[in-house]
C-alpha positions as semicolon CSV with decimal commas, in nm:
position;residue;x (nm);y (nm);z (nm)
1;M;1,741;-0,043;-2,594
2;T;1,782;-0,457;-2,667
3;T;1,701;-0,661;-2,518
4;P;2,064;-0,941;-2,455
5;P;1,911;-1,318;-2,469
6;A;1,875;-1,566;-2,269
7;P;2,155;-1,731;-2,112
8;L;1,954;-2,094;-2,173
9;R;1,656;-2,166;-2,383
10;V;1,379;-2,149;-2,098
11;R;1,191;-2,450;-2,377
12;V;1,472;-2,650;-2,436
13;L;1,569;-2,667;-2,045
14;F;1,172;-2,654;-1,927
15;P;0,990;-2,881;-2,229
16;G;0,651;-2,723;-2,216
17;I;0,626;-2,417;-2,075
18;E;0,614;-2,233;-2,412
19;R;0,235;-2,269;-2,310
20;H;0,236;-2,061;-2,085
21;A;0,479;-1,781;-2,287
22;R;0,373;-1,402;-2,250
23;A;0,440;-1,156;-2,480
24;A;0,544;-0,799;-2,262
25;V;0,697;-0,436;-2,349
26;R;0,955;-0,308;-2,224
27;L;0,953;0,073;-2,132
28;H;1,271;0,167;-2,131
29;P;1,284;0,498;-1,984
30;R;1,536;0,795;-2,004
31;P;1,566;1,116;-1,876
32;G;1,487;1,325;-2,131
33;R;1,248;1,568;-2,266
34;P;0,929;1,455;-2,381
35;G;0,619;1,652;-2,507
36;P;0,205;1,623;-2,524
37;T;0,202;1,355;-2,843
38;D;0,499;1,163;-2,738
39;S;0,484;0,847;-2,487
40;H;0,651;0,899;-2,166
41;I;0,725;0,927;-1,862
42;G;0,620;1,192;-1,623
43;G;0,600;1,445;-1,922
44;P;0,353;1,670;-1,990
45;L;0,000;1,471;-2,109
46;L;-0,240;1,507;-2,369
47;W;-0,526;1,660;-2,146
48;P;-0,773;1,860;-2,290
49;A;-0,825;2,213;-2,213
50;G;-1,140;2,230;-2,036
51;E;-1,186;1,864;-1,979
52;P;-1,138;1,868;-1,503
53;W;-0,812;1,703;-1,395
54;P;-0,845;1,508;-1,174
55;T;-0,802;1,499;-0,727
56;C;-0,795;1,249;-0,550
57;T;-1,001;1,308;-0,174
58;A;-0,944;1,060;0,065
59;D;-0,719;1,007;0,408
60;H;-0,388;0,969;0,257
61;H;0,011;1,152;0,428
62;G;0,292;1,211;0,355
63;P;0,615;1,498;0,350
64;R;0,482;1,853;0,443
65;G;0,370;1,994;0,026
66;P;0,633;2,184;-0,134
67;S;0,464;2,522;-0,237
68;A;0,356;2,579;-0,620
69;S;0,728;2,721;-0,763
70;D;0,956;2,419;-0,661
71;L;0,660;2,168;-0,847
72;A;0,613;2,437;-1,122
73;G;0,884;2,181;-1,307
74;V;0,708;1,868;-1,245
75;G;0,576;1,672;-1,549
76;R;0,680;2,019;-1,792
77;D;1,016;1,983;-1,909
78;G;1,333;1,748;-1,845
79;D;1,526;2,091;-1,694
80;G;1,503;1,960;-1,325
81;D;1,527;1,589;-1,113
82;G;1,142;1,697;-1,045
83;V;1,061;1,773;-0,664
84;R;1,256;1,632;-0,370
85;T;1,032;1,643;-0,041
86;A;1,113;1,635;0,280
87;G;0,904;1,700;0,638
88;P;0,762;1,571;0,895
89;R;0,409;1,329;0,785
90;V;0,083;1,451;0,842
91;R;-0,358;1,359;0,735
92;P;-0,592;1,364;0,594
93;A;-0,547;1,550;0,355
94;T;-0,793;1,931;0,449
95;E;-0,881;1,932;0,066
96;P;-0,799;1,766;-0,255
97;N;-0,499;1,684;-0,362
98;A;-0,452;1,705;-0,762
99;L;-0,319;1,432;-0,932
100;V;0,016;1,392;-1,119
101;G;0,051;1,261;-1,453
102;L;0,248;0,949;-1,454
103;A;0,325;0,852;-1,751
104;Q;0,136;0,877;-2,107
105;L;0,159;0,571;-2,388
106;Y;0,003;0,539;-2,692
107;A;-0,110;0,274;-2,896
108;A;0,108;0,324;-3,151
109;H;0,421;0,362;-2,964
110;V;0,440;0,014;-2,723
111;P;0,290;-0,327;-2,928
112;G;-0,031;-0,479;-2,766
113;L;-0,186;-0,139;-2,530
114;P;-0,475;-0,249;-2,509
115;R;-0,771;0,004;-2,684
116;P;-1,055;-0,048;-2,501
117;A;-1,373;0,187;-2,721
118;E;-1,053;0,188;-2,969
119;A;-0,886;0,454;-2,751
120;D;-0,533;0,448;-2,868
121;L;-0,374;0,701;-2,538
122;L;-0,337;0,576;-2,184
123;Q;-0,298;0,828;-1,876
124;V;-0,134;0,687;-1,560
125;L;-0,170;0,980;-1,283
126;W;-0,136;0,955;-0,966
127;C;-0,181;1,111;-0,549
128;P;0,134;1,189;-0,461
129;A;0,110;0,964;-0,161
130;D;0,065;0,750;0,061
131;H;-0,264;0,633;0,137
132;D;-0,405;0,314;0,336
133;L;-0,471;0,043;0,030
134;G;-0,532;-0,256;0,295
135;A;-0,208;-0,471;0,191
136;F;0,015;-0,164;0,193
137;T;0,025;0,191;0,226
138;G;0,155;0,372;-0,175
139;P;0,000;0,661;-0,413
140;V;-0,343;0,605;-0,579
141;V;-0,386;0,555;-0,942
142;H;-0,591;0,666;-1,215
143;L;-0,608;0,546;-1,532
144;R;-0,743;0,834;-1,820
145;R;-0,762;0,609;-2,244
146;R;-0,889;0,884;-2,485
147;R;-0,862;0,883;-2,829
148;A;-0,587;1,146;-2,958
149;A;-0,765;1,297;-3,228
150;D;-1,148;1,392;-3,028
151;V;-0,787;1,635;-2,835
152;G;-0,857;1,954;-2,935
153;P;-0,637;2,248;-2,740
154;V;-0,492;2,119;-2,450
155;L;-0,363;2,268;-2,132
156;T;-0,071;2,355;-2,097
157;A;-0,091;2,403;-1,710
158;P;-0,254;2,167;-1,471
159;P;-0,270;2,221;-1,079
160;L;-0,004;2,124;-0,913
161;P;-0,057;1,866;-0,583
162;H;-0,053;2,049;-0,241
163;T;0,133;1,733;-0,122
164;A;0,395;1,546;-0,260
165;D;0,639;1,269;-0,170
166;E;0,929;1,280;-0,330
167;R;0,929;0,909;-0,396
168;Y;0,609;0,971;-0,673
169;L;0,732;1,271;-0,850
170;P;0,894;1,099;-1,183
171;R;1,156;1,294;-1,330
172;P;1,105;1,341;-1,790
173;C;1,191;1,037;-1,908
174;V;1,145;0,907;-2,308
175;L;1,061;0,599;-2,393
176;H;1,281;0,262;-2,579
177;P;0,989;0,039;-2,616
178;E;1,130;-0,318;-2,656
179;R;0,914;-0,625;-2,636
180;V;1,052;-0,937;-2,473
181;V;0,854;-1,258;-2,399
182;E;0,861;-1,334;-2,083
183;Y;0,814;-1,686;-1,862
184;P;0,535;-1,687;-1,525
185;W;0,643;-1,719;-1,208
186;Y;0,777;-2,000;-1,110
187;E;0,467;-2,040;-0,815
188;Q;0,245;-1,977;-1,161
189;L;0,336;-2,273;-1,269
190;P;0,183;-2,714;-1,305
191;P;0,310;-2,813;-1,120
192;E;0,564;-3,089;-1,201
193;L;0,777;-2,789;-1,438
194;A;0,701;-2,590;-1,090
195;E;0,905;-2,882;-0,934
196;R;1,163;-2,833;-1,210
197;V;1,165;-2,517;-1,145
198;R;1,245;-2,548;-0,806
199;L;1,549;-2,783;-0,860
200;F;1,692;-2,599;-1,131
201;D;1,662;-2,265;-0,871
202;D;1,797;-2,403;-0,543
203;E;1,990;-2,686;-0,610
204;G;2,087;-2,599;-0,951
205;T;2,066;-2,924;-1,170
206;V;1,846;-3,050;-1,466
207;D;1,682;-3,356;-1,460
208;G;1,943;-3,441;-1,234
209;H;2,250;-3,283;-1,386
210;P;2,381;-3,119;-1,243
211;L;2,465;-2,673;-1,426
212;A;2,798;-2,597;-1,566
213;E;3,009;-2,377;-1,337
214;H;2,981;-2,144;-1,545
215;L;2,613;-2,083;-1,556
216;A;2,519;-2,181;-1,150
217;E;2,460;-1,760;-1,128
218;I;2,144;-1,840;-1,339
219;T;1,782;-1,850;-1,236
220;Y;1,503;-1,919;-1,382
221;T;1,324;-1,674;-1,152
222;E;1,564;-1,363;-1,206
223;H;1,701;-1,465;-1,547
224;L;1,496;-1,647;-1,715
225;S;1,110;-1,584;-1,676
226;V;1,005;-1,244;-1,620
227;A;1,200;-0,904;-1,653
228;P;1,221;-0,608;-1,389
229;G;1,168;-0,236;-1,502
230;W;0,863;0,005;-1,622
231;K;0,680;-0,230;-1,884
232;V;0,375;-0,253;-2,036
233;G;0,192;-0,646;-2,024
234;G;0,321;-0,993;-1,945
235;W;0,346;-1,157;-1,645
236;A;0,378;-1,040;-1,269
237;C;0,585;-1,111;-1,041
238;W;0,526;-1,211;-0,685
239;P;0,831;-1,263;-0,364
240;L;0,627;-1,128;-0,162
241;T;0,278;-1,233;-0,065
242;G;0,335;-1,496;-0,311
243;P;0,082;-1,531;-0,686
244;M;-0,307;-1,349;-0,547
245;A;-0,606;-1,347;-0,726
246;M;-0,654;-1,051;-0,890
247;R;-1,047;-1,039;-0,972
248;C;-1,276;-0,771;-1,097
249;P;-1,531;-0,663;-0,743
250;S;-1,781;-0,563;-1,068
251;C;-1,776;-0,914;-1,277
252;R;-1,504;-1,134;-1,058
253;C;-1,330;-1,191;-1,469
254;D;-0,957;-1,220;-1,356
255;C;-0,799;-0,913;-1,385
256;D;-0,495;-0,849;-1,654
257;L;-0,194;-0,722;-1,616
258;L;-0,153;-0,396;-1,778
259;L;0,171;-0,198;-1,638
260;T;0,445;-0,215;-1,393
261;I;0,586;0,065;-1,230
262;A;0,925;-0,020;-1,138
263;S;1,175;0,188;-0,868
264;T;1,500;-0,016;-1,051
265;E;1,539;-0,092;-1,415
266;W;1,725;-0,426;-1,337
267;K;1,966;-0,471;-1,044
268;A;2,289;-0,650;-0,978
269;S;2,184;-0,922;-0,926
270;D;1,967;-0,952;-1,252
271;A;2,174;-0,740;-1,448
272;L;2,380;-1,013;-1,685
273;R;2,015;-1,088;-1,817
274;W;1,801;-0,781;-1,846
275;R;2,042;-0,471;-1,923
276;P;2,055;-0,345;-2,228
277;V;2,313;-0,429;-2,449
278;E;2,333;-0,064;-2,545
279;H;2,463;-0,007;-2,121
280;R;2,676;-0,304;-2,093
281;R;3,016;-0,023;-2,195
282;Q;2,908;0,238;-1,984
283;A;2,817;0,027;-1,618
284;G;3,091;0,053;-1,350
285;A;3,300;-0,283;-1,214
286;D;3,003;-0,337;-0,957
287;G;2,764;-0,373;-1,269
288;A;2,597;-0,065;-1,188
289;P;2,485;0,176;-1,414
290;V;2,677;0,486;-1,409
291;G;2,677;0,847;-1,612
292;T;2,393;1,034;-1,445
293;E;2,252;1,081;-1,091
294;A;2,121;0,768;-1,015
295;G;2,213;0,620;-1,394
296;P;2,013;0,481;-1,660
297;G;1,878;0,234;-1,340
298;E;1,712;0,426;-1,189
299;P;1,566;0,640;-1,440
300;T;1,235;0,821;-1,312
301;G;1,328;0,841;-0,950
302;V;1,035;0,714;-0,848
303;Q;1,030;0,509;-0,591
304;V;0,784;0,191;-0,507
305;G;0,754;0,029;-0,168
306;R;1,160;-0,056;-0,050
307;Y;1,267;0,005;-0,425
308;G;0,969;-0,257;-0,525
309;R;0,750;-0,294;-0,850
310;L;0,374;-0,142;-0,820
311;H;0,167;-0,342;-1,077
312;V;-0,148;-0,213;-1,257
313;F;-0,434;-0,493;-1,363
314;T;-0,769;-0,393;-1,504
315;C;-1,025;-0,622;-1,606
316;P;-1,072;-0,688;-1,991
317;A;-1,495;-0,684;-1,985
318;C;-1,455;-0,401;-1,744
319;P;-1,293;-0,084;-1,876
320;G;-1,428;0,134;-1,695
321;S;-1,367;0,009;-1,293
322;P;-1,068;0,130;-1,130
323;P;-0,744;-0,081;-1,121
324;L;-0,624;-0,316;-0,874
325;L;-0,353;-0,316;-0,708
326;S;0,028;-0,457;-0,619
327;L;0,292;-0,400;-0,380
328;Q;0,557;-0,598;-0,528
């Protein structure tokens, strides 16, 4: 997958912004049949057969749990779209709920993936139900890092959750990682740069001069700064809350953005920049992708919040600490 070049040169528009650039890796998930030795969303994990599968014991609520036969295909193959459950919400959970494998990322496939203690494999699981997370409700995220070479016999039939919300059951997807350059959310820029960005977005001007008519729809926020979709690293976006301090509760260091879990790969408003070149000829007249049930714009079937993004932050000094989450 290939992200088109920016329609305007960010470093020329906003001199000095290059000091705030960060690399991110867009994962570009697409429906497929990943295996345990692949990087993927929603596929089978390279999980040691003798290692206990993690569960959630916190209070949670969600749709009435599907049957084991309904869940049998989750995270195993690409035959179905996962489970689409419905029913009344219940709480609390009366027994531990098995987590669902959400993502698996190998350092060999994802440039710049953090490797604490030489771990070359990151596994992301979550409890597929809503929890009270303080500022919002959502799934509890669990991270497991390991060295792939240390895994012996692999678990082939992980336990199934007894409660699962359809929004949190990913369709199996293969990945097409691509490195891109991002710039901060405008409120995280130094004041002078932030003011230039505000004038650019609100008034369509650069140094007091209006943009050409064919560029009037371009904004820093949607087209020039933070990439949408599933990604590793880069900058977070803060449209709902404004920038929040994400500090490790153990050492008080600032946490790094590890992973963004996204409901969509792009929206109609930002498709001009972020819809991959390979999908432009497949798009309908309204800019929405066509060709599959959900289209490449919503490949995983995951929905966080109201079609938002869940940012997962980790502390570089305390890799064993639980992640911090922000829903935007």
